[in-house]
Tab-separated table of C-alpha atoms in Angstrom:
chain	number	residue	atom	x	y	z
A	1	MET	CA	-43.932	-15.860	20.206
A	2	ARG	CA	-40.480	-16.881	19.102
A	3	ALA	CA	-41.282	-20.723	18.611
A	4	ARG	CA	-44.815	-19.856	16.669
A	5	ARG	CA	-42.544	-17.377	14.217
A	6	ILE	CA	-40.363	-20.167	13.777
A	7	ALA	CA	-43.163	-22.715	13.200
A	8	GLN	CA	-44.885	-20.076	10.833
A	9	VAL	CA	-41.515	-19.806	8.565
A	10	ALA	CA	-41.017	-23.665	8.882
A	11	GLY	CA	-44.946	-24.136	7.854
A	12	PHE	CA	-44.325	-21.504	4.622
A	13	LEU	CA	-41.721	-23.803	3.827
A	14	ALA	CA	-42.953	-26.803	4.164
A	15	LEU	CA	-45.837	-26.085	1.899
A	16	ASN	CA	-43.412	-24.467	-0.495
A	17	PRO	CA	-40.328	-26.207	-0.697
A	18	TYR	CA	-40.085	-26.592	-4.679
A	19	PHE	CA	-37.440	-24.434	-5.338
A	20	GLN	CA	-36.398	-26.238	-8.433
A	21	TYR	CA	-38.952	-24.784	-10.053
A	22	PHE	CA	-36.755	-21.892	-10.717
A	23	GLY	CA	-34.414	-24.088	-12.669
A	24	THR	CA	-36.876	-26.171	-14.582
A	25	ARG	CA	-39.830	-23.535	-15.010
A	26	VAL	CA	-42.380	-26.731	-14.673
A	27	ILE	CA	-44.863	-26.455	-11.629
A	28	TYR	CA	-44.463	-29.448	-9.263
A	29	GLN	CA	-46.563	-32.234	-10.019
A	30	GLY	CA	-45.383	-35.143	-7.970
A	31	GLY	CA	-47.396	-36.766	-5.604
A	32	ALA	CA	-47.969	-34.667	-2.658
A	33	LYS	CA	-50.422	-32.873	-4.441
A	34	TYR	CA	-52.730	-35.799	-3.405
A	35	VAL	CA	-52.882	-33.974	-0.269
A	36	CYS	CA	-54.986	-30.926	0.836
A	37	ALA	CA	-52.665	-28.664	2.438
A	38	PRO	CA	-52.829	-27.913	6.084
A	39	GLY	CA	-53.203	-24.077	5.752
A	40	PHE	CA	-54.191	-21.809	2.870
A	41	ASN	CA	-51.860	-21.938	0.093
A	42	CYS	CA	-52.288	-21.423	-3.518
A	43	TYR	CA	-51.433	-24.663	-5.357
A	44	ALA	CA	-51.039	-22.046	-8.571
A	45	CYS	CA	-47.641	-21.212	-6.892
A	46	PRO	CA	-45.025	-22.586	-8.186
A	47	LEU	CA	-43.299	-23.603	-5.056
A	48	ALA	CA	-46.799	-25.315	-3.795
A	49	ALA	CA	-46.151	-29.347	-3.020
A	50	PHE	CA	-49.430	-29.706	-1.561
A	51	SER	CA	-53.228	-29.060	-3.156
A	52	CYS	CA	-55.203	-26.074	-2.041
A	53	PRO	CA	-58.238	-27.509	0.561
A	54	ILE	CA	-60.613	-24.442	-0.593
A	55	GLY	CA	-59.671	-24.667	-4.463
A	56	SER	CA	-60.302	-28.588	-4.063
A	57	LEU	CA	-63.754	-28.049	-2.289
A	58	GLN	CA	-64.915	-25.822	-5.053
A	59	HIS	CA	-63.616	-27.946	-8.171
A	60	ALA	CA	-65.605	-30.606	-6.164
A	61	PHE	CA	-68.784	-28.549	-6.335
A	62	THR	CA	-68.449	-27.831	-9.767
A	63	LEU	CA	-68.378	-31.166	-10.789
A	64	LEU	CA	-71.787	-31.601	-9.089
A	65	SER	CA	-72.698	-28.674	-10.931
A	66	PRO	CA	-76.015	-29.635	-13.474
A	67	LYS	CA	-73.640	-28.225	-16.308
A	68	VAL	CA	-70.897	-30.936	-15.475
A	69	ARG	CA	-72.772	-33.804	-13.992
A	70	GLU	CA	-69.698	-36.025	-12.764
A	71	PHE	CA	-71.649	-37.063	-9.572
A	72	LYS	CA	-68.668	-39.949	-8.992
A	73	LEU	CA	-65.699	-37.917	-9.278
A	74	ALA	CA	-67.554	-34.819	-7.055
A	75	LEU	CA	-68.578	-37.571	-4.473
A	76	GLY	CA	-65.308	-38.662	-4.491
A	77	SER	CA	-63.229	-35.097	-4.264
A	78	LEU	CA	-65.895	-33.680	-1.709
A	79	LEU	CA	-65.670	-36.672	0.479
A	80	TYR	CA	-61.743	-36.496	0.067
A	81	VAL	CA	-61.297	-32.656	0.934
A	82	LEU	CA	-64.060	-32.821	3.984
A	83	ALA	CA	-62.452	-35.604	5.332
A	84	SER	CA	-58.710	-33.906	5.395
A	85	VAL	CA	-60.077	-30.913	6.314
A	86	GLY	CA	-62.407	-32.562	9.427
A	87	LEU	CA	-59.194	-34.955	10.488
A	88	VAL	CA	-56.973	-31.495	11.139
A	89	GLY	CA	-59.914	-29.872	12.716
A	90	ALA	CA	-60.886	-32.723	14.350
A	91	ILE	CA	-57.215	-33.165	16.034
A	92	ALA	CA	-56.337	-29.422	16.398
A	93	GLY	CA	-59.260	-26.912	15.502
A	94	ARG	CA	-57.698	-23.716	14.234
A	95	ILE	CA	-54.036	-24.482	15.472
A	96	PRO	CA	-52.764	-24.671	11.593
A	97	CYS	CA	-54.193	-20.782	11.219
A	98	GLY	CA	-51.929	-20.000	14.094
A	99	TRP	CA	-49.017	-21.972	13.511
A	100	ILE	CA	-48.792	-22.837	9.790
A	101	CYS	CA	-51.096	-20.910	7.331
A	102	PRO	CA	-48.347	-18.694	5.194
A	103	PHE	CA	-51.485	-16.400	4.609
A	104	GLY	CA	-51.778	-15.863	8.001
A	105	PHE	CA	-48.256	-15.566	8.798
A	106	LEU	CA	-48.185	-12.809	5.898
A	107	GLN	CA	-50.707	-10.600	7.420
A	108	GLU	CA	-49.253	-10.548	10.995
A	109	LEU	CA	-45.985	-9.349	9.553
A	110	LEU	CA	-48.102	-6.701	7.322
A	111	TYR	CA	-50.123	-5.414	10.493
A	112	ARG	CA	-46.400	-4.769	12.414
A	113	ILE	CA	-46.334	-1.838	9.937
A	114	PRO	CA	-46.485	1.123	12.249
A	115	LEU	CA	-49.693	2.898	10.981
A	116	PRO	CA	-53.387	4.099	12.416
A	117	LYS	CA	-55.125	0.677	13.181
A	118	LEU	CA	-58.802	-0.078	12.756
A	119	ARG	CA	-60.365	-2.375	15.151
A	120	LEU	CA	-63.134	-4.903	13.145
A	121	PRO	CA	-66.657	-5.470	14.407
A	122	ARG	CA	-67.409	-8.481	16.001
A	123	ARG	CA	-69.888	-9.720	13.467
A	124	ILE	CA	-67.258	-9.592	10.615
A	125	ASN	CA	-66.432	-13.008	11.410
A	126	LEU	CA	-69.743	-14.223	10.416
A	127	GLY	CA	-68.414	-13.377	6.972
A	128	ARG	CA	-66.267	-16.836	6.702
A	129	TYR	CA	-69.530	-18.660	6.776
A	130	PHE	CA	-70.897	-16.934	4.192
A	131	PHE	CA	-67.970	-17.309	1.626
A	132	LEU	CA	-67.576	-20.994	2.463
A	133	ILE	CA	-71.374	-21.786	2.119
A	134	VAL	CA	-71.730	-19.232	-0.483
A	135	VAL	CA	-68.939	-18.567	-2.895
A	136	ALA	CA	-66.745	-21.545	-2.280
A	137	ALA	CA	-69.729	-24.119	-2.677
A	138	LEU	CA	-72.829	-22.695	-4.171
A	139	VAL	CA	-71.168	-20.301	-6.637
A	140	PRO	CA	-69.165	-22.803	-8.278
A	141	PHE	CA	-72.322	-25.634	-7.824
A	142	ILE	CA	-74.538	-23.277	-9.865
A	143	THR	CA	-72.004	-21.708	-12.631
A	144	ALA	CA	-69.381	-24.326	-12.875
A	145	GLN	CA	-66.866	-21.902	-11.972
A	146	SER	CA	-64.502	-21.980	-9.106
A	147	TRP	CA	-64.952	-18.047	-8.372
A	148	PHE	CA	-63.453	-18.058	-4.968
A	149	SER	CA	-60.405	-19.382	-6.247
A	150	ARG	CA	-60.231	-16.974	-9.261
A	151	LEU	CA	-60.775	-13.720	-7.299
A	152	CYS	CA	-58.849	-15.037	-4.300
A	153	PRO	CA	-56.132	-12.642	-2.991
A	154	ALA	CA	-53.682	-15.725	-2.317
A	155	GLY	CA	-53.746	-17.051	-5.339
A	156	ALA	CA	-53.301	-13.492	-7.330
A	157	LEU	CA	-50.185	-12.994	-5.133
A	158	GLU	CA	-48.768	-16.820	-4.807
A	159	GLY	CA	-50.045	-17.564	-8.384
A	160	GLY	CA	-50.674	-14.617	-10.117
A	161	LEU	CA	-47.911	-12.454	-9.220
A	162	PHE	CA	-45.149	-15.222	-8.938
A	163	LEU	CA	-45.798	-16.552	-12.268
A	164	LYS	CA	-45.618	-13.538	-13.653
A	165	ALA	CA	-42.419	-12.307	-12.064
A	166	VAL	CA	-41.183	-16.107	-12.722
A	167	PRO	CA	-42.895	-17.338	-15.755
A	168	PRO	CA	-43.194	-21.090	-16.303
A	169	GLU	CA	-42.218	-22.584	-19.349
A	170	MET	CA	-45.395	-22.639	-21.008
A	171	PRO	CA	-46.699	-19.384	-22.267
A	172	LEU	CA	-48.885	-17.376	-19.695
A	173	PRO	CA	-52.262	-15.917	-21.176
A	174	PRO	CA	-52.188	-12.647	-22.342
A	175	GLU	CA	-53.149	-10.222	-19.238
A	176	GLY	CA	-57.190	-8.836	-19.230
A	177	TRP	CA	-59.154	-6.972	-17.503
A	178	PHE	CA	-59.765	-9.621	-15.069
A	179	PHE	CA	-56.227	-9.973	-14.084
A	180	TRP	CA	-56.106	-6.134	-13.062
A	181	LEU	CA	-59.267	-6.810	-10.991
A	182	LYS	CA	-57.407	-9.475	-9.199
A	183	MET	CA	-54.483	-7.142	-8.294
A	184	ALA	CA	-57.039	-4.845	-7.321
A	185	ILE	CA	-58.606	-7.247	-4.753
A	186	LEU	CA	-54.907	-8.144	-3.385
A	187	ALA	CA	-54.120	-4.853	-3.091
A	188	SER	CA	-57.177	-3.723	-1.174
A	189	PHE	CA	-56.617	-6.614	1.074
A	190	LEU	CA	-53.032	-6.172	1.247
A	191	LEU	CA	-53.907	-2.714	2.694
A	192	TRP	CA	-56.344	-3.944	5.261
A	193	MET	CA	-53.976	-6.492	6.715
A	194	MET	CA	-51.492	-3.432	7.692
A	195	ILE	CA	-54.562	-1.591	9.263
A	196	SER	CA	-56.209	-4.153	10.852
A	197	LYS	CA	-55.640	-8.043	13.053
A	198	ARG	CA	-55.344	-10.947	10.034
A	199	PRO	CA	-59.061	-9.395	8.410
A	200	PHE	CA	-58.570	-11.970	5.771
A	201	CYS	CA	-59.214	-15.109	8.594
A	202	ARG	CA	-61.705	-13.330	10.156
A	203	ALA	CA	-63.652	-12.084	7.542
A	204	VAL	CA	-63.215	-14.300	4.371
A	205	CYS	CA	-61.374	-17.670	4.742
A	206	PRO	CA	-63.509	-20.517	4.243
A	207	LEU	CA	-60.725	-22.928	5.904
A	208	GLY	CA	-60.953	-21.112	8.803
A	209	ALA	CA	-64.454	-21.199	8.940
A	210	MET	CA	-64.359	-25.195	8.648
A	211	TRP	CA	-61.778	-25.561	11.416
A	212	GLY	CA	-62.907	-22.837	13.312
A	213	LEU	CA	-66.639	-24.857	13.907
A	214	MET	CA	-63.903	-28.168	14.709
A	215	ASN	CA	-62.646	-25.708	17.360
A	216	ARG	CA	-65.608	-26.877	19.654
A	217	VAL	CA	-64.907	-30.684	19.697
A	218	SER	CA	-61.677	-30.812	18.536
A	219	LEU	CA	-58.953	-33.005	21.184
A	220	TYR	CA	-56.871	-30.289	21.722
A	221	ARG	CA	-58.991	-28.322	23.797
A	222	MET	CA	-58.320	-24.206	25.555
A	223	ALA	CA	-59.475	-23.668	28.799
A	224	VAL	CA	-59.937	-20.063	31.269
A	225	ASP	CA	-60.385	-20.624	34.988
A	226	ASP	CA	-62.714	-18.220	35.949
A	227	GLU	CA	-61.306	-17.871	39.591
A	228	LYS	CA	-57.969	-17.075	38.634
A	229	CYS	CA	-59.312	-14.729	35.277
A	230	THR	CA	-59.404	-10.869	36.522
A	231	GLY	CA	-60.615	-9.552	33.231
A	232	CYS	CA	-57.918	-7.353	32.759
A	233	GLY	CA	-57.721	-7.664	28.833
A	234	LYS	CA	-54.365	-8.583	28.667
A	235	CYS	CA	-55.258	-11.535	26.407
A	236	ARG	CA	-57.216	-9.741	23.647
A	237	GLU	CA	-54.037	-7.047	23.609
A	238	VAL	CA	-52.359	-9.689	22.156
A	239	CYS	CA	-54.762	-11.637	20.410
A	240	PRO	CA	-54.167	-11.618	16.639
A	241	VAL	CA	-57.454	-12.129	15.723
A	242	ASP	CA	-59.001	-9.602	18.902
A	243	ILE	CA	-61.178	-11.701	20.623
A	244	ASP	CA	-61.441	-12.503	24.291
A	245	ILE	CA	-60.316	-15.779	25.004
A	246	SER	CA	-62.256	-15.792	28.259
A	247	GLU	CA	-65.282	-15.073	26.952
A	248	ASP	CA	-65.219	-18.474	24.910
A	249	PRO	CA	-61.924	-20.500	25.196
A	250	ASN	CA	-62.956	-22.795	22.399
A	251	SER	CA	-64.675	-20.010	20.165
A	252	PRO	CA	-64.834	-20.820	16.600
A	253	ASP	CA	-62.833	-17.219	16.085
A	254	CYS	CA	-59.828	-18.607	18.204
A	255	ILE	CA	-56.658	-19.379	16.071
A	256	ARG	CA	-55.110	-21.259	18.768
A	257	CYS	CA	-52.167	-19.404	18.431
A	258	LEU	CA	-51.380	-19.366	22.205
A	259	ALA	CA	-50.489	-15.657	22.330
A	260	CYS	CA	-53.037	-15.379	25.343
A	261	ARG	CA	-51.596	-17.878	27.644
A	262	PRO	CA	-47.544	-16.509	28.407
A	263	ALA	CA	-49.359	-13.206	28.132
A	264	CYS	CA	-51.922	-14.329	31.062
A	265	GLN	CA	-49.785	-12.852	34.168
A	266	TYR	CA	-52.827	-14.723	36.238
A	267	GLY	CA	-51.686	-17.891	34.465
A	268	ALA	CA	-55.883	-18.502	34.183
A	269	ILE	CA	-55.623	-19.447	30.320
A	270	SER	CA	-54.496	-23.367	29.672
A	271	SER	CA	-54.705	-25.991	26.791
A	272	GLY	CA	-53.850	-29.419	25.613
A	273	PHE	CA	-54.998	-32.601	24.433
A	274	ARG	CA	-56.058	-33.877	28.009
A	275	LEU	CA	-57.873	-30.816	29.139
A	276	PRO	CA	-61.417	-31.907	30.736
A	277	ALA	CA	-63.511	-31.948	27.638
A	278	GLU	CA	-66.183	-29.616	28.962
A	279	GLY	CA	-63.428	-27.002	29.674
A	280	LEU	CA	-63.301	-25.221	33.019
A	281	ARG	CA	-66.197	-23.709	35.154
A	282	PRO	CA	-65.746	-21.135	37.833
A	283	GLY	CA	-64.524	-22.616	41.275
A	284	ARG	CA	-63.033	-25.503	39.506
A	285	LYS	CA	-59.227	-26.252	38.661
A	286	VAL	CA	-57.568	-27.691	36.267
A	287	GLU	CA	-56.797	-31.318	36.906
A	288	GLY	CA	-54.793	-34.057	35.077
A	289	HIS	CA	-52.125	-33.990	31.950
A	290	GLY	CA	-53.584	-30.334	31.543
A	291	ALA	CA	-52.476	-29.004	34.626
A	292	ALA	CA	-48.883	-30.245	34.070
A	293	GLU	CA	-48.681	-28.594	30.325
A	294	ALA	CA	-50.065	-25.093	31.517
A	295	PRO	CA	-48.632	-24.529	34.838
A	296	MET	CA	-50.841	-22.132	36.966
A	297	ARG	CA	-49.425	-20.018	39.518
A	298	THR	CA	-51.758	-18.511	41.872
A	299	PRO	CA	-51.037	-14.681	42.175
A	300	PRO	CA	-52.510	-12.443	44.991
A	301	ARG	CA	-55.861	-11.080	43.918
A	302	PRO	CA	-56.192	-7.280	42.821
A	303	THR	CA	-57.808	-5.772	45.821
A	304	GLY	CA	-59.332	-2.219	46.753
B	1	MET	CA	-69.362	-30.287	25.013
B	2	ARG	CA	-69.170	-33.532	27.542
B	3	SER	CA	-68.095	-36.792	26.941
B	4	ILE	CA	-70.444	-39.226	25.636
B	5	SER	CA	-71.241	-42.947	27.063
B	6	ILE	CA	-70.836	-45.645	24.868
B	7	LEU	CA	-70.980	-49.582	25.598
B	8	GLY	CA	-70.713	-48.185	29.486
B	9	LYS	CA	-66.971	-46.640	28.569
B	10	ARG	CA	-67.139	-42.346	28.221
B	11	ILE	CA	-65.311	-41.487	25.012
B	12	ARG	CA	-64.915	-38.023	23.770
B	13	PRO	CA	-67.088	-36.803	20.537
B	14	ALA	CA	-63.397	-35.994	18.656
B	15	TRP	CA	-62.405	-39.531	18.850
B	16	LEU	CA	-65.849	-40.819	17.247
B	17	LEU	CA	-65.616	-37.973	14.794
B	18	ILE	CA	-61.900	-38.701	13.761
B	19	ALA	CA	-63.125	-42.457	12.933
B	20	GLY	CA	-65.778	-41.191	11.079
B	21	LEU	CA	-63.763	-39.080	8.726
B	22	VAL	CA	-60.682	-41.952	8.379
B	23	ALA	CA	-63.481	-43.657	7.107
B	24	LEU	CA	-64.662	-41.161	4.834
B	25	ALA	CA	-61.624	-40.796	3.312
B	26	ALA	CA	-61.598	-44.691	2.832
B	27	ILE	CA	-64.549	-44.154	0.981
B	28	SER	CA	-63.502	-41.306	-1.136
B	29	ALA	CA	-60.181	-43.363	-2.537
B	30	VAL	CA	-63.159	-45.542	-3.876
B	31	PHE	CA	-64.689	-43.371	-5.910
B	32	GLU	CA	-61.129	-41.728	-7.032
B	33	GLY	CA	-61.145	-38.559	-4.571
B	34	PRO	CA	-57.472	-38.037	-3.983
B	35	ARG	CA	-56.908	-38.769	-8.033
B	36	THR	CA	-59.288	-35.706	-8.815
B	37	VAL	CA	-58.181	-33.662	-6.451
B	38	TYR	CA	-54.544	-34.142	-8.063
B	39	ALA	CA	-55.624	-34.000	-11.524
B	40	HIS	CA	-57.054	-30.845	-10.568
B	41	ALA	CA	-54.108	-29.494	-8.704
B	42	ILE	CA	-51.764	-29.929	-11.514
B	43	ILE	CA	-53.516	-28.211	-14.174
B	44	ILE	CA	-54.709	-25.260	-12.460
C-alpha cells in the first residue's frame, strides 16, 4: 500500500514535471509531448510533459471527420495512439490505472474523506465503453469537435482551473457559460469521488476501458487459487474499484493495484509476468516463477 | 486464455500483440502520427 502511494506521487510528478511554467508562464512544448502519457492526465495542464491519449484519440477522429477529411494525418495519429495505449496494455494491462494515473490517485484521496458512502452497481462499469465508443470516437467523428476533452473533469481541473489560478503569458478567452458548465461537471465528479470508490475510472474513463480489455491478454497476469480462496470477501473490502477478484482475476474492471494480495490472509491471490497464461484453476498449485513472486502459505482451513 | 502454437513453439498471444503494436507504431510514423499528436498537444 505504501509502495503504491509512493508510486502514485511519483507518477503525478513524472507526468507533470514542468515547474518552470511558474516562471515562464508558457506551456511546455518539448519533445516529450510526442509521447502519449501512461495515465489520464490533461495536456492542457501547464505542468504536463506528455500528451493525453484520449485527447489525441479524439483529435484523430476529428481529422477523420467528413468536415475535415485529413485522412493521412488521421490515420497516422490514430495508429500511433492505438499502438501507444496498446503497448502499455499488452504488457501491463491496467497497472498504470492503479499505480500511476494522477486522476485515479485523486479519487482515492477524496474517498478517504469520512462521509456516508455509496456502493455503485456493477453495470455502471459498462459506462466507460459508451464514453470510449460514442463520446471519444463517434461524436468527434460526426461533429469534428473533441467533446470528451471539452467536458472532461480532469481537463477542467488540471487545465481550466489551473490556468485561471496561474494564467499563462497569452491571455485566456473570457469565461462564458461553457466554463461554468465544465466547473459544474467537475464539482459533481469531485463530490461523487468522495462517496464512491473511483467512480470516474469505473463509469467514464475511456483509457481504462481500453487497458481493461487488455487485462485479458496482457503479459502481467493475476490469478486466484480456488483451493485456498475461502470467499471471505476481504479482497473486495480493500479493492479501490469494489470488485471480487476471485470471480475473475483478469477482469477488465480490475485496476491491478494489488491491494488484494496482502489483504488475503490465505495467500490465494498471486500475480506476475510469468504466471501460467490460463491462470489458476481449482485444485491447481502455482507453478514456476510466479510462485516465487507471490509466495503462498497454506493456512488452516476454517472448520465447522 | 491459453498460449498458442506457432511453428511448433508455444507462445503467449501478448507477445504477438506486442509485435503487432510495435509494427503499428512504426507504420504510424510514416503517416506523421507522432508529429500530429505533438502539434495538437502544444496548441491545446
